[in-house]
PDB file of C-alpha atoms in Angstrom:
ATOM      1  CA  UNK Z1068     -29.534   7.588 -34.320  1.00 51.00           C
ATOM      2  CA  UNK Z1069     -27.776   4.580 -32.874  1.00 58.00           C
ATOM      3  CA  UNK Z1070     -25.842   4.985 -29.631  1.00 59.00           C
ATOM      4  CA  UNK Z1071     -22.517   3.310 -29.083  1.00 61.00           C
ATOM      5  CA  UNK Z1072     -20.400   2.841 -25.971  1.00 61.00           C
ATOM      6  CA  UNK Z1073     -16.686   3.335 -26.567  1.00 57.00           C
ATOM      7  CA  UNK Z1074     -13.946   2.436 -24.124  1.00 54.00           C
ATOM      8  CA  UNK Z1075     -11.428   5.167 -24.914  1.00 54.00           C
ATOM      9  CA  UNK Z1076     -11.081   8.743 -26.109  1.00 51.00           C
ATOM     10  CA  UNK Z1077      -9.044   7.505 -29.059  1.00 52.00           C
ATOM     11  CA  UNK Z1078     -11.916   5.369 -30.324  1.00 58.00           C
ATOM     12  CA  UNK Z1079     -14.398   8.139 -29.665  1.00 56.00           C
ATOM     13  CA  UNK Z1080     -12.241  10.460 -31.769  1.00 51.00           C
ATOM     14  CA  UNK Z1081     -12.063   7.887 -34.570  1.00 55.00           C
ATOM     15  CA  UNK Z1082     -15.858   7.535 -34.607  1.00 59.00           C
ATOM     16  CA  UNK Z1083     -16.405  11.289 -34.564  1.00 54.00           C
ATOM     17  CA  UNK Z1084     -14.187  11.643 -37.630  1.00 53.00           C
ATOM     18  CA  UNK Z1085     -16.502   9.472 -39.723  1.00 55.00           C
ATOM     19  CA  UNK Z1086     -19.961  10.218 -38.301  1.00 53.00           C
ATOM     20  CA  UNK Z1087     -21.981  13.046 -36.896  1.00 49.00           C
ATOM     21  CA  UNK Z1088     -22.210  12.323 -33.217  1.00 51.00           C
ATOM     22  CA  UNK Z1089     -22.787  13.782 -29.799  1.00 46.00           C
ATOM     23  CA  UNK Z1090     -20.888  12.182 -26.946  1.00 47.00           C
ATOM     24  CA  UNK Z1091     -22.044  12.249 -23.335  1.00 46.00           C
ATOM     25  CA  UNK Z1092     -21.395  10.148 -20.268  1.00 47.00           C
ATOM     26  CA  UNK Z1093     -24.235   8.835 -18.158  1.00 47.00           C
ATOM     27  CA  UNK Z1094     -23.639   6.927 -14.915  1.00 45.00           C
ATOM     28  CA  UNK Z1095     -25.068   3.409 -15.088  1.00 44.00           C
ATOM     29  CA  UNK Z1096     -24.508   2.675 -11.401  1.00 48.00           C
ATOM     30  CA  UNK Z1097     -25.330   4.513  -8.213  1.00 52.00           C
ATOM     31  CA  UNK Z1098     -22.563   5.501  -5.791  1.00 50.00           C
ATOM     32  CA  UNK Z1099     -22.314   3.498  -2.607  1.00 50.00           C
ATOM     33  CA  UNK Z1100     -22.780   5.047   0.849  1.00 49.00           C
ATOM     34  CA  UNK Z1101     -19.139   6.205   0.844  1.00 44.00           C
ATOM     35  CA  UNK Z1102     -19.676   8.219  -2.345  1.00 46.00           C
ATOM     36  CA  UNK Z1103     -17.819   5.770  -4.650  1.00 45.00           C
ATOM     37  CA  UNK Z1104     -19.039   4.577  -8.000  1.00 45.00           C
ATOM     38  CA  UNK Z1105     -18.652   0.768  -8.064  1.00 46.00           C
ATOM     39  CA  UNK Z1106     -15.995  -0.401 -10.565  1.00 44.00           C
ATOM     40  CA  UNK Z1107     -17.410  -0.850 -14.044  1.00 45.00           C
ATOM     41  CA  UNK Z1108     -14.878  -1.693 -16.787  1.00 43.00           C
ATOM     42  CA  UNK Z1109     -17.330  -0.665 -19.509  1.00 43.00           C
ATOM     43  CA  UNK Z1110     -18.160   2.784 -18.221  1.00 40.00           C
ATOM     44  CA  UNK Z1111     -15.491   3.727 -15.710  1.00 40.00           C
ATOM     45  CA  UNK Z1112     -15.885   5.261 -12.254  1.00 41.00           C
ATOM     46  CA  UNK Z1113     -15.700   8.665 -10.593  1.00 42.00           C
ATOM     47  CA  UNK Z1114     -12.375   7.594  -9.094  1.00 46.00           C
ATOM     48  CA  UNK Z1115      -9.461   5.715 -10.682  1.00 49.00           C
ATOM     49  CA  UNK Z1116      -9.668   1.943 -10.342  1.00 47.00           C
ATOM     50  CA  UNK Z1117      -6.716  -0.141  -9.180  1.00 45.00           C
ATOM     51  CA  UNK Z1118      -6.167  -1.246 -12.768  1.00 49.00           C
ATOM     52  CA  UNK Z1119      -6.074   2.355 -13.990  1.00 50.00           C
ATOM     53  CA  UNK Z1120      -3.550   3.315 -11.331  1.00 51.00           C
ATOM     54  CA  UNK Z1121      -1.241   0.403 -12.186  1.00 56.00           C
ATOM     55  CA  UNK Z1122      -1.436   0.567 -15.994  1.00 70.00           C
ATOM     56  CA  UNK Z1123       1.792   1.814 -17.615  1.00 79.00           C
ATOM     57  CA  UNK Z1124       1.705   5.479 -18.525  1.00 81.00           C
ATOM     58  CA  UNK Z1125       3.871   7.856 -20.494  1.00 86.00           C
ATOM     59  CA  UNK Z1126       3.950  11.640 -20.193  1.00 88.00           C
ATOM     60  CA  UNK Z1127       5.241  14.166 -22.708  1.00 90.00           C
ATOM     61  CA  UNK Z1128       5.646  17.931 -22.858  1.00 91.00           C
ATOM     62  CA  UNK Z1129       5.029  19.322 -26.334  1.00 91.00           C
ATOM     63  CA  UNK Z1130       5.676  22.830 -27.686  1.00 91.00           C
ATOM     64  CA  UNK Z1131       3.538  23.694 -30.724  1.00 89.00           C
ATOM     65  CA  UNK Z1132       2.919  26.673 -32.962  1.00 86.00           C
ATOM     66  CA  UNK Z1133       0.014  28.830 -31.833  1.00 84.00           C
ATOM     67  CA  UNK Z1134      -2.236  28.478 -34.839  1.00 84.00           C
ATOM     68  CA  UNK Z1135      -5.643  26.928 -35.623  1.00 86.00           C
ATOM     69  CA  UNK Z1136      -5.570  23.137 -35.820  1.00 85.00           C
ATOM     70  CA  UNK Z1137      -2.289  22.711 -33.941  1.00 86.00           C
ATOM     71  CA  UNK Z1138      -3.820  20.526 -31.242  1.00 87.00           C
ATOM     72  CA  UNK Z1139      -5.726  18.510 -33.844  1.00 89.00           C
ATOM     73  CA  UNK Z1140      -2.481  17.683 -35.620  1.00 89.00           C
ATOM     74  CA  UNK Z1141      -1.164  16.252 -32.355  1.00 89.00           C
ATOM     75  CA  UNK Z1142      -4.248  14.326 -31.305  1.00 90.00           C
ATOM     76  CA  UNK Z1143      -4.689  12.565 -34.649  1.00 93.00           C
ATOM     77  CA  UNK Z1144      -1.639  10.413 -33.904  1.00 93.00           C
ATOM     78  CA  UNK Z1145      -3.166   9.147 -30.689  1.00 93.00           C
ATOM     79  CA  UNK Z1146      -6.172   8.120 -32.782  1.00 91.00           C
ATOM     80  CA  UNK Z1147      -3.920   6.542 -35.407  1.00 92.00           C
ATOM     81  CA  UNK Z1148      -2.138   4.317 -32.892  1.00 91.00           C
ATOM     82  CA  UNK Z1149      -5.227   3.719 -30.705  1.00 90.00           C
ATOM     83  CA  UNK Z1150      -3.590   5.182 -27.594  1.00 91.00           C
ATOM     84  CA  UNK Z1151      -5.832   6.545 -24.860  1.00 91.00           C
ATOM     85  CA  UNK Z1152      -5.126   9.990 -23.405  1.00 91.00           C
ATOM     86  CA  UNK Z1153      -5.715  10.177 -19.645  1.00 89.00           C
ATOM     87  CA  UNK Z1154      -4.843  13.828 -19.011  1.00 89.00           C
ATOM     88  CA  UNK Z1155      -4.019  16.937 -21.029  1.00 91.00           C
ATOM     89  CA  UNK Z1156      -3.129  20.485 -20.032  1.00 90.00           C
ATOM     90  CA  UNK Z1157      -2.089  23.547 -22.012  1.00 87.00           C
ATOM     91  CA  UNK Z1158      -0.363  26.837 -21.323  1.00 86.00           C
ATOM     92  CA  UNK Z1159       0.932  29.686 -23.486  1.00 85.00           C
ATOM     93  CA  UNK Z1160       4.660  29.831 -24.040  1.00 79.00           C
ATOM     94  CA  UNK Z1161       7.103  32.325 -25.468  1.00 75.00           C
ATOM     95  CA  UNK Z1162       7.633  32.987 -29.179  1.00 77.00           C
ATOM     96  CA  UNK Z1163       3.932  32.626 -30.090  1.00 79.00           C
ATOM     97  CA  UNK Z1164       3.749  28.963 -29.156  1.00 86.00           C
ATOM     98  CA  UNK Z1165       1.760  26.746 -26.809  1.00 86.00           C
ATOM     99  CA  UNK Z1166       2.896  23.979 -24.511  1.00 90.00           C
ATOM    100  CA  UNK Z1167       0.825  20.848 -23.979  1.00 91.00           C
ATOM    101  CA  UNK Z1168       1.326  18.328 -21.205  1.00 91.00           C
ATOM    102  CA  UNK Z1169      -0.141  14.984 -22.266  1.00 91.00           C
ATOM    103  CA  UNK Z1170      -0.421  11.866 -20.124  1.00 90.00           C
ATOM    104  CA  UNK Z1171      -1.474   8.634 -21.836  1.00 90.00           C
ATOM    105  CA  UNK Z1172      -1.726   4.876 -21.355  1.00 87.00           C
ATOM    106  CA  UNK Z1173       1.288   3.324 -23.053  1.00 85.00           C
ATOM    107  CA  UNK Z1174       4.419   1.348 -22.316  1.00 79.00           C
ATOM    108  CA  UNK Z1175       7.398   3.612 -23.126  1.00 74.00           C
ATOM    109  CA  UNK Z1176       9.266   0.928 -25.079  1.00 79.00           C
ATOM    110  CA  UNK Z1177       6.299  -0.402 -27.077  1.00 85.00           C
ATOM    111  CA  UNK Z1178       6.440  -0.156 -30.882  1.00 90.00           C
ATOM    112  CA  UNK Z1179       3.244   1.908 -31.082  1.00 90.00           C
ATOM    113  CA  UNK Z1180       4.571   4.314 -28.451  1.00 90.00           C
ATOM    114  CA  UNK Z1181       7.826   4.775 -30.356  1.00 91.00           C
ATOM    115  CA  UNK Z1182       5.914   5.441 -33.576  1.00 93.00           C
ATOM    116  CA  UNK Z1183       3.664   7.933 -31.791  1.00 92.00           C
ATOM    117  CA  UNK Z1184       6.619   9.801 -30.305  1.00 92.00           C
ATOM    118  CA  UNK Z1185       8.407   9.905 -33.660  1.00 93.00           C
ATOM    119  CA  UNK Z1186       5.391  11.554 -35.274  1.00 93.00           C
ATOM    120  CA  UNK Z1187       4.861  13.954 -32.377  1.00 92.00           C
ATOM    121  CA  UNK Z1188       8.476  15.032 -32.626  1.00 91.00           C
ATOM    122  CA  UNK Z1189       7.994  15.909 -36.294  1.00 90.00           C
ATOM    123  CA  UNK Z1190       4.813  17.899 -35.640  1.00 89.00           C
ATOM    124  CA  UNK Z1191       6.136  19.974 -32.715  1.00 91.00           C
ATOM    125  CA  UNK Z1192       8.844  22.523 -32.093  1.00 90.00           C
ATOM    126  CA  UNK Z1193      10.053  20.592 -29.088  1.00 90.00           C
ATOM    127  CA  UNK Z1194       9.142  17.344 -27.357  1.00 91.00           C
ATOM    128  CA  UNK Z1195      10.256  16.157 -23.956  1.00 90.00           C
ATOM    129  CA  UNK Z1196       9.442  12.702 -22.637  1.00 89.00           C
ATOM    130  CA  UNK Z1197       8.994  13.019 -18.887  1.00 84.00           C
ATOM    131  CA  UNK Z1198      10.219  10.512 -16.339  1.00 73.00           C
ATOM    132  CA  UNK Z1199       7.753   7.930 -15.098  1.00 64.00           C
ATOM    133  CA  UNK Z1200       5.929   8.909 -11.913  1.00 64.00           C
ATOM    134  CA  UNK Z1201       5.596   6.425  -9.102  1.00 69.00           C
ATOM    135  CA  UNK Z1202       2.886   7.868  -6.881  1.00 73.00           C
ATOM    136  CA  UNK Z1203       2.399   6.178  -3.502  1.00 82.00           C
ATOM    137  CA  UNK Z1204      -1.143   5.274  -2.537  1.00 85.00           C
ATOM    138  CA  UNK Z1205      -3.126   8.116  -1.007  1.00 88.00           C
ATOM    139  CA  UNK Z1206      -6.772   8.454   0.086  1.00 91.00           C
ATOM    140  CA  UNK Z1207      -9.126   9.895  -2.517  1.00 88.00           C
ATOM    141  CA  UNK Z1208     -12.223   9.901  -0.313  1.00 91.00           C
ATOM    142  CA  UNK Z1209     -12.664  10.564   3.389  1.00 93.00           C
ATOM    143  CA  UNK Z1210     -13.792   6.942   3.860  1.00 93.00           C
ATOM    144  CA  UNK Z1211     -10.307   5.821   2.787  1.00 93.00           C
ATOM    145  CA  UNK Z1212      -9.098   7.090   6.160  1.00 94.00           C
ATOM    146  CA  UNK Z1213     -10.382   3.751   7.492  1.00 93.00           C
ATOM    147  CA  UNK Z1214      -7.214   2.301   5.957  1.00 90.00           C
ATOM    148  CA  UNK Z1215      -4.959   5.119   7.140  1.00 89.00           C
ATOM    149  CA  UNK Z1216      -6.201   4.997  10.738  1.00 89.00           C
ATOM    150  CA  UNK Z1217      -5.059   1.403  11.195  1.00 87.00           C
ATOM    151  CA  UNK Z1218      -1.555   1.921   9.772  1.00 88.00           C
ATOM    152  CA  UNK Z1219      -0.228   2.872  13.175  1.00 86.00           C
ATOM    153  CA  UNK Z1220       3.413   2.785  14.182  1.00 79.00           C
ATOM    154  CA  UNK Z1221       2.455   1.727  17.701  1.00 67.00           C
ATOM    155  CA  UNK Z1222      -0.847   0.490  19.059  1.00 55.00           C
ATOM    156  CA  UNK Z1223      -0.929   2.756  22.086  1.00 56.00           C
ATOM    157  CA  UNK Z1224      -0.302  -0.394  24.104  1.00 61.00           C
ATOM    158  CA  UNK Z1225       3.391  -1.079  23.504  1.00 70.00           C
ATOM    159  CA  UNK Z1226       4.656   0.929  26.463  1.00 79.00           C
ATOM    160  CA  UNK Z1227       8.378   1.423  26.886  1.00 79.00           C
ATOM    161  CA  UNK Z1228      10.111   0.799  30.198  1.00 78.00           C
ATOM    162  CA  UNK Z1229      10.291   4.536  31.017  1.00 80.00           C
ATOM    163  CA  UNK Z1230       6.514   4.890  30.808  1.00 84.00           C
ATOM    164  CA  UNK Z1231       4.879   5.456  34.239  1.00 86.00           C
ATOM    165  CA  UNK Z1232       2.250   2.838  33.421  1.00 85.00           C
ATOM    166  CA  UNK Z1233       4.682   0.154  32.246  1.00 85.00           C
ATOM    167  CA  UNK Z1234       4.241  -2.008  35.382  1.00 88.00           C
ATOM    168  CA  UNK Z1235       0.525  -1.276  35.877  1.00 90.00           C
ATOM    169  CA  UNK Z1236      -1.548  -4.165  34.423  1.00 92.00           C
ATOM    170  CA  UNK Z1237      -4.849  -2.298  34.955  1.00 93.00           C
ATOM    171  CA  UNK Z1238      -3.610   0.731  33.013  1.00 92.00           C
ATOM    172  CA  UNK Z1239      -2.202  -1.458  30.230  1.00 91.00           C
ATOM    173  CA  UNK Z1240      -5.512  -3.308  29.916  1.00 92.00           C
ATOM    174  CA  UNK Z1241      -7.324   0.033  29.717  1.00 93.00           C
ATOM    175  CA  UNK Z1242      -5.065   1.141  26.903  1.00 91.00           C
ATOM    176  CA  UNK Z1243      -5.745  -2.092  25.006  1.00 91.00           C
ATOM    177  CA  UNK Z1244      -9.508  -1.540  25.250  1.00 92.00           C
ATOM    178  CA  UNK Z1245      -9.316   2.054  23.994  1.00 92.00           C
ATOM    179  CA  UNK Z1246      -7.010   0.991  21.160  1.00 90.00           C
ATOM    180  CA  UNK Z1247      -9.512  -1.679  20.076  1.00 92.00           C
ATOM    181  CA  UNK Z1248     -12.304   0.919  20.046  1.00 92.00           C
ATOM    182  CA  UNK Z1249     -10.255   3.090  17.720  1.00 92.00           C
ATOM    183  CA  UNK Z1250      -9.208   0.206  15.470  1.00 92.00           C
ATOM    184  CA  UNK Z1251     -12.848  -0.862  15.024  1.00 94.00           C
ATOM    185  CA  UNK Z1252     -14.113   2.643  14.233  1.00 94.00           C
ATOM    186  CA  UNK Z1253     -15.311   3.154  10.655  1.00 95.00           C
ATOM    187  CA  UNK Z1254     -16.274   6.159   8.585  1.00 93.00           C
ATOM    188  CA  UNK Z1255     -19.901   7.144   9.136  1.00 92.00           C
ATOM    189  CA  UNK Z1256     -20.180   5.529  12.570  1.00 95.00           C
ATOM    190  CA  UNK Z1257     -20.514   7.652  15.714  1.00 95.00           C
ATOM    191  CA  UNK Z1258     -17.352   8.126  17.757  1.00 95.00           C
ATOM    192  CA  UNK Z1259     -17.627   5.821  20.781  1.00 91.00           C
ATOM    193  CA  UNK Z1260     -18.407   7.399  24.143  1.00 94.00           C
ATOM    194  CA  UNK Z1261     -15.738   6.746  26.796  1.00 94.00           C
ATOM    195  CA  UNK Z1262     -16.575   6.377  30.483  1.00 94.00           C
ATOM    196  CA  UNK Z1263     -13.457   7.629  32.230  1.00 95.00           C
ATOM    197  CA  UNK Z1264     -12.380   6.262  35.611  1.00 94.00           C
ATOM    198  CA  UNK Z1265     -11.758   8.214  38.805  1.00 95.00           C
ATOM    199  CA  UNK Z1266      -7.992   7.945  38.269  1.00 94.00           C
ATOM    200  CA  UNK Z1267      -8.335   9.306  34.723  1.00 95.00           C
ATOM    201  CA  UNK Z1268     -10.532  12.181  35.891  1.00 96.00           C
ATOM    202  CA  UNK Z1269      -8.041  13.039  38.636  1.00 95.00           C
ATOM    203  CA  UNK Z1270      -5.176  13.003  36.140  1.00 94.00           C
ATOM    204  CA  UNK Z1271      -7.091  15.267  33.760  1.00 95.00           C
ATOM    205  CA  UNK Z1272      -7.892  17.689  36.595  1.00 96.00           C
ATOM    206  CA  UNK Z1273      -4.260  17.916  37.702  1.00 95.00           C
ATOM    207  CA  UNK Z1274      -3.071  18.741  34.183  1.00 93.00           C
ATOM    208  CA  UNK Z1275      -6.008  21.077  33.451  1.00 95.00           C
ATOM    209  CA  UNK Z1276      -5.502  23.168  36.592  1.00 95.00           C
ATOM    210  CA  UNK Z1277      -1.751  23.356  36.029  1.00 94.00           C
ATOM    211  CA  UNK Z1278      -2.188  24.546  32.455  1.00 93.00           C
ATOM    212  CA  UNK Z1279      -4.790  27.144  33.399  1.00 93.00           C
ATOM    213  CA  UNK Z1280      -2.178  28.973  35.473  1.00 94.00           C
ATOM    214  CA  UNK Z1281       0.074  29.195  32.403  1.00 95.00           C
ATOM    215  CA  UNK Z1282      -2.419  30.206  29.708  1.00 94.00           C
ATOM    216  CA  UNK Z1283      -2.266  33.967  30.225  1.00 91.00           C
ATOM    217  CA  UNK Z1284       1.520  33.904  29.857  1.00 94.00           C
ATOM    218  CA  UNK Z1285       2.043  31.345  27.101  1.00 94.00           C
ATOM    219  CA  UNK Z1286      -1.171  30.665  25.122  1.00 94.00           C
ATOM    220  CA  UNK Z1287      -1.722  32.374  21.776  1.00 94.00           C
ATOM    221  CA  UNK Z1288      -4.662  34.718  21.250  1.00 94.00           C
ATOM    222  CA  UNK Z1289      -6.483  32.190  19.044  1.00 92.00           C
ATOM    223  CA  UNK Z1290      -6.374  29.584  21.814  1.00 92.00           C
ATOM    224  CA  UNK Z1291      -7.585  32.045  24.421  1.00 94.00           C
ATOM    225  CA  UNK Z1292     -10.440  33.085  22.144  1.00 93.00           C
ATOM    226  CA  UNK Z1293     -11.695  29.577  21.435  1.00 91.00           C
ATOM    227  CA  UNK Z1294     -11.282  28.062  24.907  1.00 93.00           C
ATOM    228  CA  UNK Z1295     -14.463  29.631  26.402  1.00 94.00           C
ATOM    229  CA  UNK Z1296     -16.450  28.242  23.463  1.00 95.00           C
ATOM    230  CA  UNK Z1297     -14.945  24.788  24.015  1.00 93.00           C
ATOM    231  CA  UNK Z1298     -15.939  24.983  27.672  1.00 94.00           C
ATOM    232  CA  UNK Z1299     -19.492  25.959  26.752  1.00 94.00           C
ATOM    233  CA  UNK Z1300     -20.105  23.539  23.879  1.00 95.00           C
ATOM    234  CA  UNK Z1301     -17.755  20.613  24.526  1.00 94.00           C
ATOM    235  CA  UNK Z1302     -17.731  20.288  28.292  1.00 93.00           C
ATOM    236  CA  UNK Z1303     -14.131  21.370  28.904  1.00 94.00           C
ATOM    237  CA  UNK Z1304     -13.643  21.758  32.650  1.00 95.00           C
ATOM    238  CA  UNK Z1305     -11.348  20.602  35.419  1.00 95.00           C
ATOM    239  CA  UNK Z1306     -13.901  17.999  36.534  1.00 95.00           C
ATOM    240  CA  UNK Z1307     -14.909  16.627  33.136  1.00 95.00           C
ATOM    241  CA  UNK Z1308     -12.976  15.034  30.280  1.00 95.00           C
ATOM    242  CA  UNK Z1309     -14.697  16.150  27.047  1.00 95.00           C
ATOM    243  CA  UNK Z1310     -15.934  13.423  24.752  1.00 95.00           C
ATOM    244  CA  UNK Z1311     -14.234  13.253  21.371  1.00 95.00           C
ATOM    245  CA  UNK Z1312     -17.625  13.128  19.659  1.00 95.00           C
ATOM    246  CA  UNK Z1313     -18.684  16.426  21.263  1.00 96.00           C
ATOM    247  CA  UNK Z1314     -15.443  18.113  20.226  1.00 95.00           C
ATOM    248  CA  UNK Z1315     -15.747  16.740  16.703  1.00 96.00           C
ATOM    249  CA  UNK Z1316     -19.354  17.923  16.306  1.00 95.00           C
ATOM    250  CA  UNK Z1317     -18.403  21.404  17.523  1.00 95.00           C
ATOM    251  CA  UNK Z1318     -15.429  21.609  15.157  1.00 94.00           C
ATOM    252  CA  UNK Z1319     -17.547  20.482  12.213  1.00 94.00           C
ATOM    253  CA  UNK Z1320     -20.105  23.201  12.873  1.00 94.00           C
ATOM    254  CA  UNK Z1321     -17.529  25.962  13.318  1.00 91.00           C
ATOM    255  CA  UNK Z1322     -14.582  25.018  11.087  1.00 92.00           C
ATOM    256  CA  UNK Z1323     -15.510  22.036   8.902  1.00 94.00           C
ATOM    257  CA  UNK Z1324     -12.889  19.885  10.638  1.00 95.00           C
ATOM    258  CA  UNK Z1325     -13.616  16.724  12.582  1.00 96.00           C
ATOM    259  CA  UNK Z1326     -11.844  14.372  14.971  1.00 96.00           C
ATOM    260  CA  UNK Z1327     -11.261  10.686  14.382  1.00 96.00           C
ATOM    261  CA  UNK Z1328     -10.165   8.194  17.055  1.00 94.00           C
ATOM    262  CA  UNK Z1329      -6.882   6.426  16.411  1.00 92.00           C
ATOM    263  CA  UNK Z1330      -5.150   3.695  18.369  1.00 90.00           C
ATOM    264  CA  UNK Z1331      -1.645   5.144  18.381  1.00 86.00           C
ATOM    265  CA  UNK Z1332       1.081   6.959  16.529  1.00 86.00           C
ATOM    266  CA  UNK Z1333       0.761   7.542  12.767  1.00 89.00           C
ATOM    267  CA  UNK Z1334       3.444   8.456  10.257  1.00 89.00           C
ATOM    268  CA  UNK Z1335       3.593  12.122   9.301  1.00 90.00           C
ATOM    269  CA  UNK Z1336       2.355  11.219   5.815  1.00 91.00           C
ATOM    270  CA  UNK Z1337      -0.742   9.440   7.100  1.00 93.00           C
ATOM    271  CA  UNK Z1338      -1.475  12.193   9.615  1.00 93.00           C
ATOM    272  CA  UNK Z1339      -1.330  14.782   6.815  1.00 94.00           C
ATOM    273  CA  UNK Z1340      -3.533  12.544   4.658  1.00 94.00           C
ATOM    274  CA  UNK Z1341      -6.175  13.016   7.336  1.00 95.00           C
ATOM    275  CA  UNK Z1342      -5.756  16.782   7.394  1.00 95.00           C
ATOM    276  CA  UNK Z1343      -6.326  16.824   3.623  1.00 94.00           C
ATOM    277  CA  UNK Z1344      -9.897  15.732   4.437  1.00 95.00           C
ATOM    278  CA  UNK Z1345     -10.198  18.086   7.427  1.00 95.00           C
ATOM    279  CA  UNK Z1346      -9.822  15.131   9.774  1.00 96.00           C
ATOM    280  CA  UNK Z1347      -7.616  15.299  12.862  1.00 95.00           C
ATOM    281  CA  UNK Z1348      -6.538  11.932  14.264  1.00 95.00           C
ATOM    282  CA  UNK Z1349      -6.646  11.846  18.044  1.00 92.00           C
ATOM    283  CA  UNK Z1350      -6.127   9.178  20.713  1.00 90.00           C
ATOM    284  CA  UNK Z1351      -8.574   8.765  23.602  1.00 90.00           C
ATOM    285  CA  UNK Z1352      -6.397   7.490  26.424  1.00 89.00           C
ATOM    286  CA  UNK Z1353      -5.185   9.500  29.408  1.00 91.00           C
ATOM    287  CA  UNK Z1354      -1.759   9.692  31.039  1.00 89.00           C
ATOM    288  CA  UNK Z1355      -0.939   7.424  33.949  1.00 90.00           C
ATOM    289  CA  UNK Z1356      -2.237   8.806  37.224  1.00 91.00           C
ATOM    290  CA  UNK Z1357       1.059   8.322  39.091  1.00 91.00           C
ATOM    291  CA  UNK Z1358       2.766  11.147  37.145  1.00 90.00           C
ATOM    292  CA  UNK Z1359       0.086  13.384  35.624  1.00 90.00           C
ATOM    293  CA  UNK Z1360       2.577  16.083  34.596  1.00 88.00           C
ATOM    294  CA  UNK Z1361       4.843  13.714  32.671  1.00 85.00           C
ATOM    295  CA  UNK Z1362       4.399  11.124  29.940  1.00 81.00           C
ATOM    296  CA  UNK Z1363       6.513   9.938  26.982  1.00 78.00           C
ATOM    297  CA  UNK Z1364       3.441  10.478  24.773  1.00 71.00           C
ATOM    298  CA  UNK Z1365       0.859  13.119  25.692  1.00 48.00           C
ATOM    299  CA  UNK Z1366      -2.595  11.641  26.279  1.00 51.00           C
ATOM    300  CA  UNK Z1367      -5.684  12.872  24.358  1.00 54.00           C
ATOM    301  CA  UNK Z1368      -3.225  13.876  21.664  1.00 53.00           C
ATOM    302  CA  UNK Z1369      -2.942  14.335  17.987  1.00 53.00           C
ATOM    303  CA  UNK Z1370      -1.296  11.179  16.649  1.00 53.00           C
ATOM    304  CA  UNK Z1371       1.353  12.614  14.354  1.00 50.00           C
ATOM    305  CA  UNK Z1372       4.636  12.854  16.223  1.00 44.00           C
ATOM    306  CA  UNK Z1373       5.953  11.347  19.461  1.00 40.00           C
ATOM    307  CA  UNK Z1374       6.432  14.586  21.384  1.00 37.00           C
ATOM    308  CA  UNK Z1375       7.948  14.007  24.791  1.00 38.00           C
ATOM    309  CA  UNK Z1376       6.994  16.046  27.820  1.00 40.00           C
ATOM    310  CA  UNK Z1377       9.909  16.957  30.092  1.00 39.00           C
ATOM    311  CA  UNK Z1378      10.062  15.087  33.395  1.00 39.00           C
ATOM    312  CA  UNK Z1379       8.870  17.012  36.449  1.00 41.00           C
ATOM    313  CA  UNK Z1380      11.392  19.117  38.305  1.00 38.00           C
ATOM    314  CA  UNK Z1381      12.511  17.250  41.454  1.00 37.00           C
ATOM    315  CA  UNK Z1382      11.459  18.892  44.736  1.00 35.00           C
TER     316      UNK Z1382
END
């Protein structure tokens, strides 16, 4: 038996109508280290290519009689007009009928599309052409977070005039270095180890000891339960700033989540894109030592929203 490679489901259907055949897909390329199949126009990939995402598509909702051969009567017109189906779903409906959602490659105003829709309308109880969907780009693999992580709204270095470190050139240079570390980080690489200065350690200790006095009154039970484990496995203490890599490794073992360094503030959409892959974006810089209990943007933070700490109460 001769084997043939066909580029669409429509052509596969046409061949199956005239021959006895068994269709199967076999990968001809190995995935790269990120888990992607390299683009191959002849055989496709595990993930949509840029071309597939930008090709014009049309979607329809069809209501058909619930009887043998109903779906066949619909699909034969896609074969007739050589139109490739990209997605199909079905669900039972009322009055002994079935509804089919069909997504296919076609320009809505093309002659073949119009002919297809005319025939589908005749074969179905009801047909509804759905509005075109413009889907913004989103990551489809955890390695795509390399793109997301660098779409920051601020670089962690653009300090506003009310920031305690605004006039401190040493602090600003430190922030630039930590931002560059985060910008250069890539999926699969170890999170860089940070050697914190005496000023940073003193700032951490001041905040840590202040918060410890408030935990019994304000912390939730989940936080109180996990904190001793974080102290044991991640090095949380008043005299030590835990390394992001240690926290990330602990979270991966216990929850499946991980941390990822980021240079600054992300949009809510990009931050949630990370959470979809159990990845929590987090900066690595510390507040300015002159005012440890106040900062416009909390240090060692999640990078989703610019929460502002209230200024300290004057003596």
